Each structure stands twice: as C-alpha cells, then as structure tokens.
Short mmCIF file of C-alpha atoms in Angstrom, two decimals:
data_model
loop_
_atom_site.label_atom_id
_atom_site.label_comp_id
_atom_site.label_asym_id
_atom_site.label_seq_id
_atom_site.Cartn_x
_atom_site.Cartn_y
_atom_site.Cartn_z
CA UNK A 1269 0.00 0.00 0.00
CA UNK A 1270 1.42 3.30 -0.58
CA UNK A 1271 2.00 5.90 2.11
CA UNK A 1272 -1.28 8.18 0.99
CA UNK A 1273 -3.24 4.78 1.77
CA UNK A 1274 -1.33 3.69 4.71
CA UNK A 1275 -1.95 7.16 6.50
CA UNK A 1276 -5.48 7.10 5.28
CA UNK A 1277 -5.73 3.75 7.10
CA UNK A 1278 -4.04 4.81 10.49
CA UNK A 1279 -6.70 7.80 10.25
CA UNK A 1280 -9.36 5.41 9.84
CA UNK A 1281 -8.48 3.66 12.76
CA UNK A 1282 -7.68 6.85 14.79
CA UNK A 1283 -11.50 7.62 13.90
CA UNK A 1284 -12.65 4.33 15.48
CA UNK A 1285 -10.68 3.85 18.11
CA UNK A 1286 -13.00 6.06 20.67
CA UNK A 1287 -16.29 4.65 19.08
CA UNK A 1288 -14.97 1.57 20.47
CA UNK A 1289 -13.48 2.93 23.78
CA UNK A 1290 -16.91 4.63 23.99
CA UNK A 1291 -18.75 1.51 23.18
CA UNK A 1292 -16.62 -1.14 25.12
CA UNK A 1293 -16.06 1.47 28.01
CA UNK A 1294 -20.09 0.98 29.19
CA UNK A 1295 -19.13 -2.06 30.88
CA UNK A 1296 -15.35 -1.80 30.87
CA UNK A 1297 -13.10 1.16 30.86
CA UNK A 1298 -10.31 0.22 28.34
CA UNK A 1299 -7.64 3.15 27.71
CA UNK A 1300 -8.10 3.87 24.13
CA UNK A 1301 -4.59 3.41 23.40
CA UNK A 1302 -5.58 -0.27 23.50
CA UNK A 1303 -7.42 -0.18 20.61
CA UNK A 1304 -4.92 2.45 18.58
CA UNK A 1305 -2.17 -0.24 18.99
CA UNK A 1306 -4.42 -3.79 18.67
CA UNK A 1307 -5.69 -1.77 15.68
CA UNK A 1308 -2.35 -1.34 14.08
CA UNK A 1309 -1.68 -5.14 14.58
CA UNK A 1310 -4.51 -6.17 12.93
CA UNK A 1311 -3.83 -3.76 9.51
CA UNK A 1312 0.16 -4.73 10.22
CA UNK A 1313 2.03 -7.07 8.28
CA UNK A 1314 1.91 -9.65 10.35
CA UNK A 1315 -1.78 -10.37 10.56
CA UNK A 1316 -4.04 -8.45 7.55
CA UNK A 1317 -0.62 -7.36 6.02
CA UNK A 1318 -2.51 -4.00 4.76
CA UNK A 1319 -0.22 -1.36 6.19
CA UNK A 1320 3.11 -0.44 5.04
CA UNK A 1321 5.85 1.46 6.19
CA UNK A 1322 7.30 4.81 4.68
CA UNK A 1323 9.43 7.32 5.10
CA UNK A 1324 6.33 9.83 5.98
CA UNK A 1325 4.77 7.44 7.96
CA UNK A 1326 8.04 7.27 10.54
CA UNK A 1327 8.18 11.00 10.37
CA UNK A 1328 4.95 11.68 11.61
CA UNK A 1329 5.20 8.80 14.34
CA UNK A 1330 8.20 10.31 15.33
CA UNK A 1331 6.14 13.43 16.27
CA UNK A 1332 3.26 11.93 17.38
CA UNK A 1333 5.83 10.39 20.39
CA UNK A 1334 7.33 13.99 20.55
CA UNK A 1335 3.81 15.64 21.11
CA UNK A 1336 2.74 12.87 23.73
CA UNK A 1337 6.19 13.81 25.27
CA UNK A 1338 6.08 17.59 24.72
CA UNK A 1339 2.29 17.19 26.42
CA UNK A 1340 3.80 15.36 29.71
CA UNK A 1341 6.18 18.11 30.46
CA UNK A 1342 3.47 21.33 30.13
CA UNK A 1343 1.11 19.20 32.67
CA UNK A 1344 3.56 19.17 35.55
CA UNK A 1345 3.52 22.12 37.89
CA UNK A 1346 6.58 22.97 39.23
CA UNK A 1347 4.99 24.89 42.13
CA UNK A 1348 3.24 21.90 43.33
CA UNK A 1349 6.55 19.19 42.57
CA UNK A 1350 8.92 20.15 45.16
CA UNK A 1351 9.54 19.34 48.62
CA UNK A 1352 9.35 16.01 50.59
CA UNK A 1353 7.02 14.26 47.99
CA UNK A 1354 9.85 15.76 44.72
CA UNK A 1355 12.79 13.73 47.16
CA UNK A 1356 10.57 10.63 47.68
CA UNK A 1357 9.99 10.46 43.94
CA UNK A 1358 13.75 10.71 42.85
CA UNK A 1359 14.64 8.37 45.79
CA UNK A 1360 12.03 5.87 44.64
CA UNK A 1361 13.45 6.25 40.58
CA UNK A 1362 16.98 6.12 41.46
CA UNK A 1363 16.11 2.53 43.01
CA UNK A 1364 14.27 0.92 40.70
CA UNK A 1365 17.25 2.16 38.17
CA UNK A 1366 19.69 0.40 40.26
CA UNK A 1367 17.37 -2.71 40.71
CA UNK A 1368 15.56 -2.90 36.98
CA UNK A 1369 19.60 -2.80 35.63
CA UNK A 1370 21.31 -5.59 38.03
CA UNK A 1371 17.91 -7.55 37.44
CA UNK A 1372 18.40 -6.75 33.15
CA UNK A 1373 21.74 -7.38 33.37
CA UNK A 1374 21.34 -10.96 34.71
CA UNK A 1375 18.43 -11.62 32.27
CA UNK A 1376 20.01 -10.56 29.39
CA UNK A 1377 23.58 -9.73 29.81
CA UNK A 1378 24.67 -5.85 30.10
CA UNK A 1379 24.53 -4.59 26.69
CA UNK A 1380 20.73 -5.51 26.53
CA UNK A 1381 20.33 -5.34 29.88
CA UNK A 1382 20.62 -1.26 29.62
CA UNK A 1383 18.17 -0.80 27.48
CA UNK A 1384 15.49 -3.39 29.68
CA UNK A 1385 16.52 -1.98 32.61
CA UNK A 1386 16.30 1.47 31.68
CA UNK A 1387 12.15 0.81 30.01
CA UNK A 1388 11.79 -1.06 33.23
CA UNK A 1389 11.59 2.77 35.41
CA UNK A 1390 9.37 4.62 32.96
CA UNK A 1391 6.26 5.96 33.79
CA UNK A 1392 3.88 6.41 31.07
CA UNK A 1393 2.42 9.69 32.74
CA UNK A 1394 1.28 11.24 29.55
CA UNK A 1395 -1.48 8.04 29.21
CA UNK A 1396 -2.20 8.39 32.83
CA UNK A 1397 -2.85 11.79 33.56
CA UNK A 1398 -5.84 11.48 31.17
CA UNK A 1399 -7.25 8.72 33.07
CA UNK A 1400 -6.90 10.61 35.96
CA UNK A 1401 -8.50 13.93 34.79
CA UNK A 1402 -11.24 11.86 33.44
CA UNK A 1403 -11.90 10.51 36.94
CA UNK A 1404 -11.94 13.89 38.10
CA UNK A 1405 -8.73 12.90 40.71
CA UNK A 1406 -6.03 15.19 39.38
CA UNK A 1407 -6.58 18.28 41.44
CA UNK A 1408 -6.92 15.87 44.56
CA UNK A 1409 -4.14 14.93 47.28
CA UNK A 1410 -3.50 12.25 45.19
CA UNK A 1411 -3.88 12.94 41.89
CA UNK A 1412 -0.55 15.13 42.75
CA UNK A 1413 1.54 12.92 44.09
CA UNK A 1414 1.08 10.94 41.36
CA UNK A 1415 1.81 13.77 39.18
CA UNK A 1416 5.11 13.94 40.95
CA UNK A 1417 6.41 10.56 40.86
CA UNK A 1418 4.80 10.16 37.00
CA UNK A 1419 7.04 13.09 36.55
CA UNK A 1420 10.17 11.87 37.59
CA UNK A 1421 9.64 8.35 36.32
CA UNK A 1422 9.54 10.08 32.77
CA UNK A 1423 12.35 12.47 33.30
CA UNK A 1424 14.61 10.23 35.10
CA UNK A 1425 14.32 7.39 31.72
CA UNK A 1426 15.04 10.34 29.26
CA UNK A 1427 18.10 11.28 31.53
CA UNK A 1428 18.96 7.98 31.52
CA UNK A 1429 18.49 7.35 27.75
CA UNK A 1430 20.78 10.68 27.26
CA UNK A 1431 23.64 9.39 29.49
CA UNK A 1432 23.49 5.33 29.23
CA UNK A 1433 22.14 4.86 25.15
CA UNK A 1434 24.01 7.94 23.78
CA UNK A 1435 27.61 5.31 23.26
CA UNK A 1436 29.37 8.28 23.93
CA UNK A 1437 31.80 7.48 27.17
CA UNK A 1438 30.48 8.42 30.69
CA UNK A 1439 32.22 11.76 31.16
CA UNK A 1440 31.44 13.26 27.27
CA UNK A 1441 27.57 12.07 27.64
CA UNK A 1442 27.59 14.27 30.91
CA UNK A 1443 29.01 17.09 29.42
CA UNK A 1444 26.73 17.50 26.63
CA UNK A 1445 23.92 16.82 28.90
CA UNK A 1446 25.26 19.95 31.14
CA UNK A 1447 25.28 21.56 27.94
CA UNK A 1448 21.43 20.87 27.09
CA UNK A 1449 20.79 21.68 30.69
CA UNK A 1450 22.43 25.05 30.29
CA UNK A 1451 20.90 26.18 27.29
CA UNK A 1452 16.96 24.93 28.82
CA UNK A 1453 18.36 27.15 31.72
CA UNK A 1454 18.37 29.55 29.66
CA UNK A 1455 15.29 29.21 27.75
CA UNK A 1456 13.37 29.09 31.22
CA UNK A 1457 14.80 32.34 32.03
CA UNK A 1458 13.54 33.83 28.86
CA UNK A 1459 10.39 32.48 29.54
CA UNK A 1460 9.80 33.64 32.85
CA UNK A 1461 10.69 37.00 31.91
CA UNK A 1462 8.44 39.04 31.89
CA UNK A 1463 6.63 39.86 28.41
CA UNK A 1464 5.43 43.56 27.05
CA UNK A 1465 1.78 44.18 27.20
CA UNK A 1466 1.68 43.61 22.88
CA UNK A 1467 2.94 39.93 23.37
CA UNK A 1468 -0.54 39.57 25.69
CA UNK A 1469 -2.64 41.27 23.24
CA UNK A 1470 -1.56 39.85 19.98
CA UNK A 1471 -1.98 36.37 22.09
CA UNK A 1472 -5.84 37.28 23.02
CA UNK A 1473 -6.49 39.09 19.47
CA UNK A 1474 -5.87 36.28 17.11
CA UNK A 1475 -6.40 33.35 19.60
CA UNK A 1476 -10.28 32.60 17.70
CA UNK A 1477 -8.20 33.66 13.86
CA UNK A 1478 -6.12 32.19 11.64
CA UNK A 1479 -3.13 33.83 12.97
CA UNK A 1480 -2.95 31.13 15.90
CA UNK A 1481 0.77 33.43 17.17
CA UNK A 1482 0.09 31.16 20.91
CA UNK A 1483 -0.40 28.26 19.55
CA UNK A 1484 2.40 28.84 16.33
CA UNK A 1485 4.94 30.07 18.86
CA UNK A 1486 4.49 26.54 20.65
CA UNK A 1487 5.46 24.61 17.97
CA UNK A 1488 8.22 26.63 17.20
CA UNK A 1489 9.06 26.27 20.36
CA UNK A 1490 8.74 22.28 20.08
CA UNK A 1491 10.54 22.61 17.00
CA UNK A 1492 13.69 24.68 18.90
CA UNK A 1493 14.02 22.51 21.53
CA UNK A 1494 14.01 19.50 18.82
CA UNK A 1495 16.75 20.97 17.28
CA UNK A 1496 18.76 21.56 20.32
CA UNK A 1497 18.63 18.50 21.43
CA UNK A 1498 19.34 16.90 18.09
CA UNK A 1499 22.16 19.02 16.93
CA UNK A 1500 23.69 17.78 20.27
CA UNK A 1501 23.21 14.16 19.69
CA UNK A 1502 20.45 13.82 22.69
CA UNK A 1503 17.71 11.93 22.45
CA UNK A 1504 14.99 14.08 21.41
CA UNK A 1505 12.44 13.19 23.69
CA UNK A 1506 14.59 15.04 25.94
CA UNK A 1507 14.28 18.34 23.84
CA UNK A 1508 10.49 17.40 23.87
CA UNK A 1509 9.63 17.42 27.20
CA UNK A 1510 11.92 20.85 28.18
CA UNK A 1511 9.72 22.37 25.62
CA UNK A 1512 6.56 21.68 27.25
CA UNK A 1513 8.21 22.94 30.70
CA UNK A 1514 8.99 25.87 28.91
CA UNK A 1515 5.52 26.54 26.85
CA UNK A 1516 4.02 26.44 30.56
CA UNK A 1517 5.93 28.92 32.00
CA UNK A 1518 5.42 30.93 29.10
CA UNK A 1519 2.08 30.65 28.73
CA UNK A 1520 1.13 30.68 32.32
CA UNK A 1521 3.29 33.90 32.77
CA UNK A 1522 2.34 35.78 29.95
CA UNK A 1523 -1.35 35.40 29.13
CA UNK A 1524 -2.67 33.24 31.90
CA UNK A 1525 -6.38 33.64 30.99
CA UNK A 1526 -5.30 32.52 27.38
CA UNK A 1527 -3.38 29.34 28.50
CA UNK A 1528 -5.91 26.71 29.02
CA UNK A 1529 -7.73 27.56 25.18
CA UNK A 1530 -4.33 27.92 23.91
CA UNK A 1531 -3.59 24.30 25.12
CA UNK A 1532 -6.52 23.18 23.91
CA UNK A 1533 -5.82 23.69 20.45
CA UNK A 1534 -2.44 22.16 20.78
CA UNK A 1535 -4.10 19.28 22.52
CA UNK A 1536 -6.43 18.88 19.71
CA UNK A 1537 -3.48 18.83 17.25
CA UNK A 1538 -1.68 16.45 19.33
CA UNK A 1539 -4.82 14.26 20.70
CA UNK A 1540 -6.65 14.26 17.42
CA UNK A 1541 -3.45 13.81 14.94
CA UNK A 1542 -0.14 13.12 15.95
CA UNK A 1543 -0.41 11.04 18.71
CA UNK A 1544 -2.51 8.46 17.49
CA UNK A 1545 -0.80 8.16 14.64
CA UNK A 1546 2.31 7.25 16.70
CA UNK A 1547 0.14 4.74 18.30
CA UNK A 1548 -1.12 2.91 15.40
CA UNK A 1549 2.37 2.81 13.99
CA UNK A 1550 3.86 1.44 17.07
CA UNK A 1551 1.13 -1.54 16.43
CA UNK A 1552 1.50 -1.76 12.81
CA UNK A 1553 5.87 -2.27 13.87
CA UNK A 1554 5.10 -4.64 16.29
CA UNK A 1555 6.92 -7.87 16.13
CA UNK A 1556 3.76 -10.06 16.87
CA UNK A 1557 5.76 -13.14 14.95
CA UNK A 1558 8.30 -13.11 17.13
CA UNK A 1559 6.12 -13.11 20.35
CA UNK A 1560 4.04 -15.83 18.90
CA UNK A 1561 6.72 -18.25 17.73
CA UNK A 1562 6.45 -19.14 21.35
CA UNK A 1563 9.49 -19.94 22.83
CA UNK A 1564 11.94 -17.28 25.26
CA UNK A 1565 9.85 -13.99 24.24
CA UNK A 1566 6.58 -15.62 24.83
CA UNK A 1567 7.85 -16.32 28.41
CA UNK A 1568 9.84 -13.02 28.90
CA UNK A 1569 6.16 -11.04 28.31
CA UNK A 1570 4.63 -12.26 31.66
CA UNK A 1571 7.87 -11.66 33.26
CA UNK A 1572 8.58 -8.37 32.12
CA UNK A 1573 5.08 -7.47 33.15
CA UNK A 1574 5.83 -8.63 37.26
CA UNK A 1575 8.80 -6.77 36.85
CA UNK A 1576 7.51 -3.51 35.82
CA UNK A 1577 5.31 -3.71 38.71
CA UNK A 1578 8.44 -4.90 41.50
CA UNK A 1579 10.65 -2.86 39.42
CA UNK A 1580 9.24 0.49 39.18
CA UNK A 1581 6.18 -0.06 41.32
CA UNK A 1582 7.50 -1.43 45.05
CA UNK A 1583 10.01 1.76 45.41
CA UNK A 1584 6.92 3.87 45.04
CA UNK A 1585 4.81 1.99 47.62
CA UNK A 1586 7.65 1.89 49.67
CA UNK A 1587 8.25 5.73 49.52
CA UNK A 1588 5.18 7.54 49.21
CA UNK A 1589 3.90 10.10 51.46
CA UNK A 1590 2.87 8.43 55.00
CA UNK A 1591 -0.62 10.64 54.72
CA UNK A 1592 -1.58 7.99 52.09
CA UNK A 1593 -3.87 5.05 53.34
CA UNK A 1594 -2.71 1.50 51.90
CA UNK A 1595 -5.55 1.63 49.01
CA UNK A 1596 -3.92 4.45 47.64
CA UNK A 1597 -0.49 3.53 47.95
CA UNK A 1598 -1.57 0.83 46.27
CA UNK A 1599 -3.29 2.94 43.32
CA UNK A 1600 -0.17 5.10 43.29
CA UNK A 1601 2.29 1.57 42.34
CA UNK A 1602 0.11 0.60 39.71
CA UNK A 1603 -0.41 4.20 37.99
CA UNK A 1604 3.56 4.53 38.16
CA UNK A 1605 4.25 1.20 37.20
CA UNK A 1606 2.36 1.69 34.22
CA UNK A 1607 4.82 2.14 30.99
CA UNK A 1608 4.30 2.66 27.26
CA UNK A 1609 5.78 5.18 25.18
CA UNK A 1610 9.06 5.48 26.74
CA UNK A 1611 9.66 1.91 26.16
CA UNK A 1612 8.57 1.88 22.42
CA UNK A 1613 11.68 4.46 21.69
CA UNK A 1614 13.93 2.56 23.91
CA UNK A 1615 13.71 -0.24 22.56
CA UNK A 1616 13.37 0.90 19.14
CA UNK A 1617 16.64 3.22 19.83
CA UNK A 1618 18.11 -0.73 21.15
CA UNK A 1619 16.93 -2.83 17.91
CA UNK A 1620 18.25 0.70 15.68
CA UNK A 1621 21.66 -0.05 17.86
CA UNK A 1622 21.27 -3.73 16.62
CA UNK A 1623 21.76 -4.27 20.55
CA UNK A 1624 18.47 -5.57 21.40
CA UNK A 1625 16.76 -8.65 19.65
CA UNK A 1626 13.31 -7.82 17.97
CA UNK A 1627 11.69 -10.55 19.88
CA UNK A 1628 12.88 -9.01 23.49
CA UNK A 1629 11.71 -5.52 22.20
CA UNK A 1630 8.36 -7.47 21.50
CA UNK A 1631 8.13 -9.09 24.42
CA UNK A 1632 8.77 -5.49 26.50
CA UNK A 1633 6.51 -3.63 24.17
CA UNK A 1634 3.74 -6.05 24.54
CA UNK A 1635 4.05 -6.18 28.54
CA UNK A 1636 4.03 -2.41 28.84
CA UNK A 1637 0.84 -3.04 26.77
CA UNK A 1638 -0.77 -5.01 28.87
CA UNK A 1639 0.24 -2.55 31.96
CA UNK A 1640 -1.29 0.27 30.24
CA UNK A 1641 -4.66 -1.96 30.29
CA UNK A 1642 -4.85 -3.51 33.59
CA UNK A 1643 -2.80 -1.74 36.23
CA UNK A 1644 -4.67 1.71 35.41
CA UNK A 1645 -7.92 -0.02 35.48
CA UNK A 1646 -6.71 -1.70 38.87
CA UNK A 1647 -5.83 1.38 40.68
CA UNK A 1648 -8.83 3.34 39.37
CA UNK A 1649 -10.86 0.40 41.12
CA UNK A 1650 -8.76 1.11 44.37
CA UNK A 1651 -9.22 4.96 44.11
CA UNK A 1652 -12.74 4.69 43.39
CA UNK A 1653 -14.37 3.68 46.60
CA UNK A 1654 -12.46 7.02 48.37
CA UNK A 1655 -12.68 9.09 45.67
CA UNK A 1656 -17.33 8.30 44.98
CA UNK A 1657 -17.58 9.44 48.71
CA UNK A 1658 -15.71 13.00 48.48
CA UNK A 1659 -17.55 13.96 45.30
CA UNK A 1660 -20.83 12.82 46.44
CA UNK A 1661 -20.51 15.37 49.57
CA UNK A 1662 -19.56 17.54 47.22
CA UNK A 1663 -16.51 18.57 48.98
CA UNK A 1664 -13.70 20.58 47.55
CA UNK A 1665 -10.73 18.57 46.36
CA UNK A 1666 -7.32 19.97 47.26
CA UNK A 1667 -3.65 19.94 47.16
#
C-alpha cells in the first residue's frame, strides 16, 4: 500500500478507536490506546498485512511520540513538585534504576540489559494523567503525588536514555547533557521574563483567527528545543519534554487567561493527529511473529510485566507520602508502574543499535501493553471507593 493509503488507514483507525473505547467502556473502561495499537496489529504485516511502512509514515510517528512527550512536560507544575514528595519520587526512581539494571543485566547480559533496565523505570504519565482527569482525581491529594512521581519516572528514563544509550563514554555524555541543561536554563529564564503588554494582546487578538501566534509560537518552540537536542546528539524526547516545561511557564506567565484555550488547540493537534498516529504505527511495527513463535519472548512477556510492577512499582509503595492510606499507595504503584511510550523508543533506539533482539523488544513492548490496560484499570478500582464518597458530599478537592 502506498503511504497516501497507509496514513489514510491509520486515520481510519484513529476515527474508530474512541467509538470503540466509547462503546466497550459501558461495561469496561479500556484506555483507548488499546485499541490504537491492537488496531495497528490487525492492519500490520503480520496479521491483515494492509499497512506499510514509509518514510512519511516514521516522520509523523516520530512526532506523534514527541507531542505525547512535549504534552507530559506542560502538565507538571513545578509549584506543586517540590519538597518532601519531589525527594521521595527521585529516591524511589533512582532505586528501581539500580534494581531494573542488576535484574536486566542478569536476564540478558549488560549490553541488553541497559536498554530493559532502563524501560523497566518509565512511567507512562502522559497516558495516565488522562485517566486521571477523566476521573476527576487530578486536582486531589492524590492525583498530585502521582503527578510527581509520573514526573520523575519520565524524566529520570530520558536522563537515563541521554547518558546510558548515547555510546558516547560516561564523562562526554555528561558534558553534553550539562550543555542541554544550560541552554533549557536559559530558555526558562527567557520564559519567565516578563513579556510587554503587545505579546498579551496579539496572544488574546488572534487566539479565535487564523493567525494562531500562541499556539504557532508553541510549535516553534517544540521545533527549537528538537533541534537543540538533536544538533547535540540527545535523544529528542529530551528536547520534547523541556519544551513543554517551557511553553508552561510561558504561557502561564504571559497570558494566563489565554493558556488553558491555547492548550486546547495544541491538545487537539496532538490528541486528534499526531499522537494516534504514533500509536497505530507502534502496532503496525510490532513484532507479533516473534512473540508468537512461542518460545523465550513468549515467556519473557509475563515476566517483564511482574517486573515492571516490583521494578518500578514497590520503590513507590515503599516511599510515598505516609498521609496515604494503603488503598492508595496501592493505586499510586500501579499508575507509576504503568509504561508505554518510553519503552517503544527505547527499545526501538536498542533494535536501531542492533543491541536488542526484535523478539525481546516485542516481548517489552507487549508487557508495557498489557500494563497500560490492567494496572490503570486496577488502581482506578482502588481509588474509586475514596474518591465516589468525596464527590458525592460535594466537597472541595485539594492539594
């Protein structure tokens, strides 16, 4: 199929894949990244054989991931991640890096073993924040905690990928990183400068026309930080999320009454484009052969699964704020331990490498699948018998 048909096809399927999610989601609430990816399967080459891959295709995948990315970093709130609950978080992530490596490592020897170890600590924050805002538990007690250990278990990977997957040598990875770091310092300061009274006005004025300058100026934004981060051999994910840090602090700063309708629009462009065409994609590339051959990478899905729960998941438990009752500790290790996006690029940057074998990379993939369908599920289940009370009182939900 060409790549005008093949993209016509992954829009088809980004058009059904919340009639199902609406239609399935009466009796069960499945994410609707479920069906995106099984979708993508099912058109893939290995089962209806009707999609193919292109150069276009990859290109708008690529930024589908860097959107989903991009949209993780403007959610966090810097005001609100700090303090005791910011040091529990890194704690936690610094642990289940030093446990999901020696644990890789022995599965799969060290050269793989980076790159599992590594996927093993993600977070997929930008699937579960939506979950969470559906419930209406974001702006709760928990809703930020969560927000600040989601955020560190996708920072900390995208460090990690930076410093560990780079194959530069310990000491230059670190330098460029400072560099990266020095030039986002920069851009923060910029952005939390503060703007001349025009910069509001031609933000309101054109926000319902065709000149779009909030919503252009994030993308170009996007777009610099890309760059950056490419032209010094970082990851771009990396250069992703530091641009949505940024566009908040911009936005918030400069024309907070404008910032929630600009972000809509970017959401819809994100939400209603890119992202599930990254989605779809990552089924279509999916290696279902080599899980179903049966052998080692049928047996290394279950087993990945468990381990992105002790992996990434007990730390959490362990460490979370003491003011949180066991059910949603609980909730709190099965929303972090949740993983998806992070570990489609590392372990597409690992097969790339020709490090990691395409049936390990299936067998991850398809376990941070499944996490993405039950553990969410699980700790909304937890969450839900504290959370009907509150809102049935009708009282406030804070920080």
């Amino acid at each position: 199929m060409s790549q005008a048909g093949t993209l016509i096809l992954i829009m088809s399927i980004a058009v059904l894949a919340p009639l199902l999610a609406h239609g399935v989601g009466r009796r069960l609430p499945v994410p609707l990244v479920i069906f995106e990816i099984a979708l993508g399967i099912l058109v893939g080459p290995d089962v209806l054989g009707w999609a193919g891959e292109g150069e276009v295709i990859d290109v708008l995948a690529d930024l589908g991931l860097a959107m989903l990315i991009f949209l993780a970093g403007y959610e966090i709130e810097f005001d609100k991640v700090r303090g005791a609950t910011l040091r529990r978080s890194v704690r936690a992530w610094l642990i289940s890096l030093a446990v999901g490596l020696g644990l890789a490592t022995l599965l799969s020897g060290f050269d793989r073993g980076v790159y599992i170890g590594t996927a093993l600590t993600s977070t997929a924050l930008g699937t579960v924040l939506p979950m969470l805002r559906d419930a209406g538990d974001l702006r709760s007690r928990f809703g930020s905690v969560m927000l600040t250990f989601g955020a560190v278990g996708e920072f900390g990977p995208i460090i990690a990928i930076a410093l560990l997957l780079s194959g530069r040598s310990p000491g230059r990875s670190t330098a460029v990183l400072a560099a990266f770091a020095l030039l986002t310092a920069v851009a923060v300061w910029w952005a939390t400068r503060p703007r001349p009274p025009w910069f509001t006005r031609v933000v309101e004025l054109t926000l319902h026309t065709s000149g779009q300058f909030a919503v252009r100026l994030v993308v170009l934004l996007l777009a610099v930080m890309l760059g950056v981060s490419q032209a010094l051999g970082l990851d771009t994910l990396l250069g992703a999320f530091a641009a949505g840090v940024i566009a908040r602090l911009v936005l918030h700063g400069s024309a907070p009454r404008s910032a929630e309708p600009v972000m809509e629009k970017v959401e819809a462009m994100g939400f209603g484009f890119l992202v599930p065409v990254f989605y779809v994609v990552t089924g279509i590339e999916f290696d279902l052969d080599s899980l179903l051959s049966g052998g080692r990478a049928l047996l290394l899905l279950p087993l990945f699964l468990v381990l992105f729960l002790a992996v990434r998941g007990l730390p959490v438990y362990a460490l979370a704020p003491r003011d949180l009752g066991r059910r949603d500790r609980g909730a709190l290790t099965l929303f972090a331990a949740t993983a998806l996006p992070l570990v489609v690029a590392i372990t597409t940057i690992g097969v790339d490498a020709g490090t990691m074998r395409t049936d390990e990379a299936a067998a991850l993939v398809g376990a941070a699948m499944v996490s993405v369908l039950v553990f969410p599920l699980a700790g909304l289940r937890l969450r839900g018998e504290r959370a009907a009370p509150r809102k049935a009182a009708g009282e406030p939900e804070s920080w």
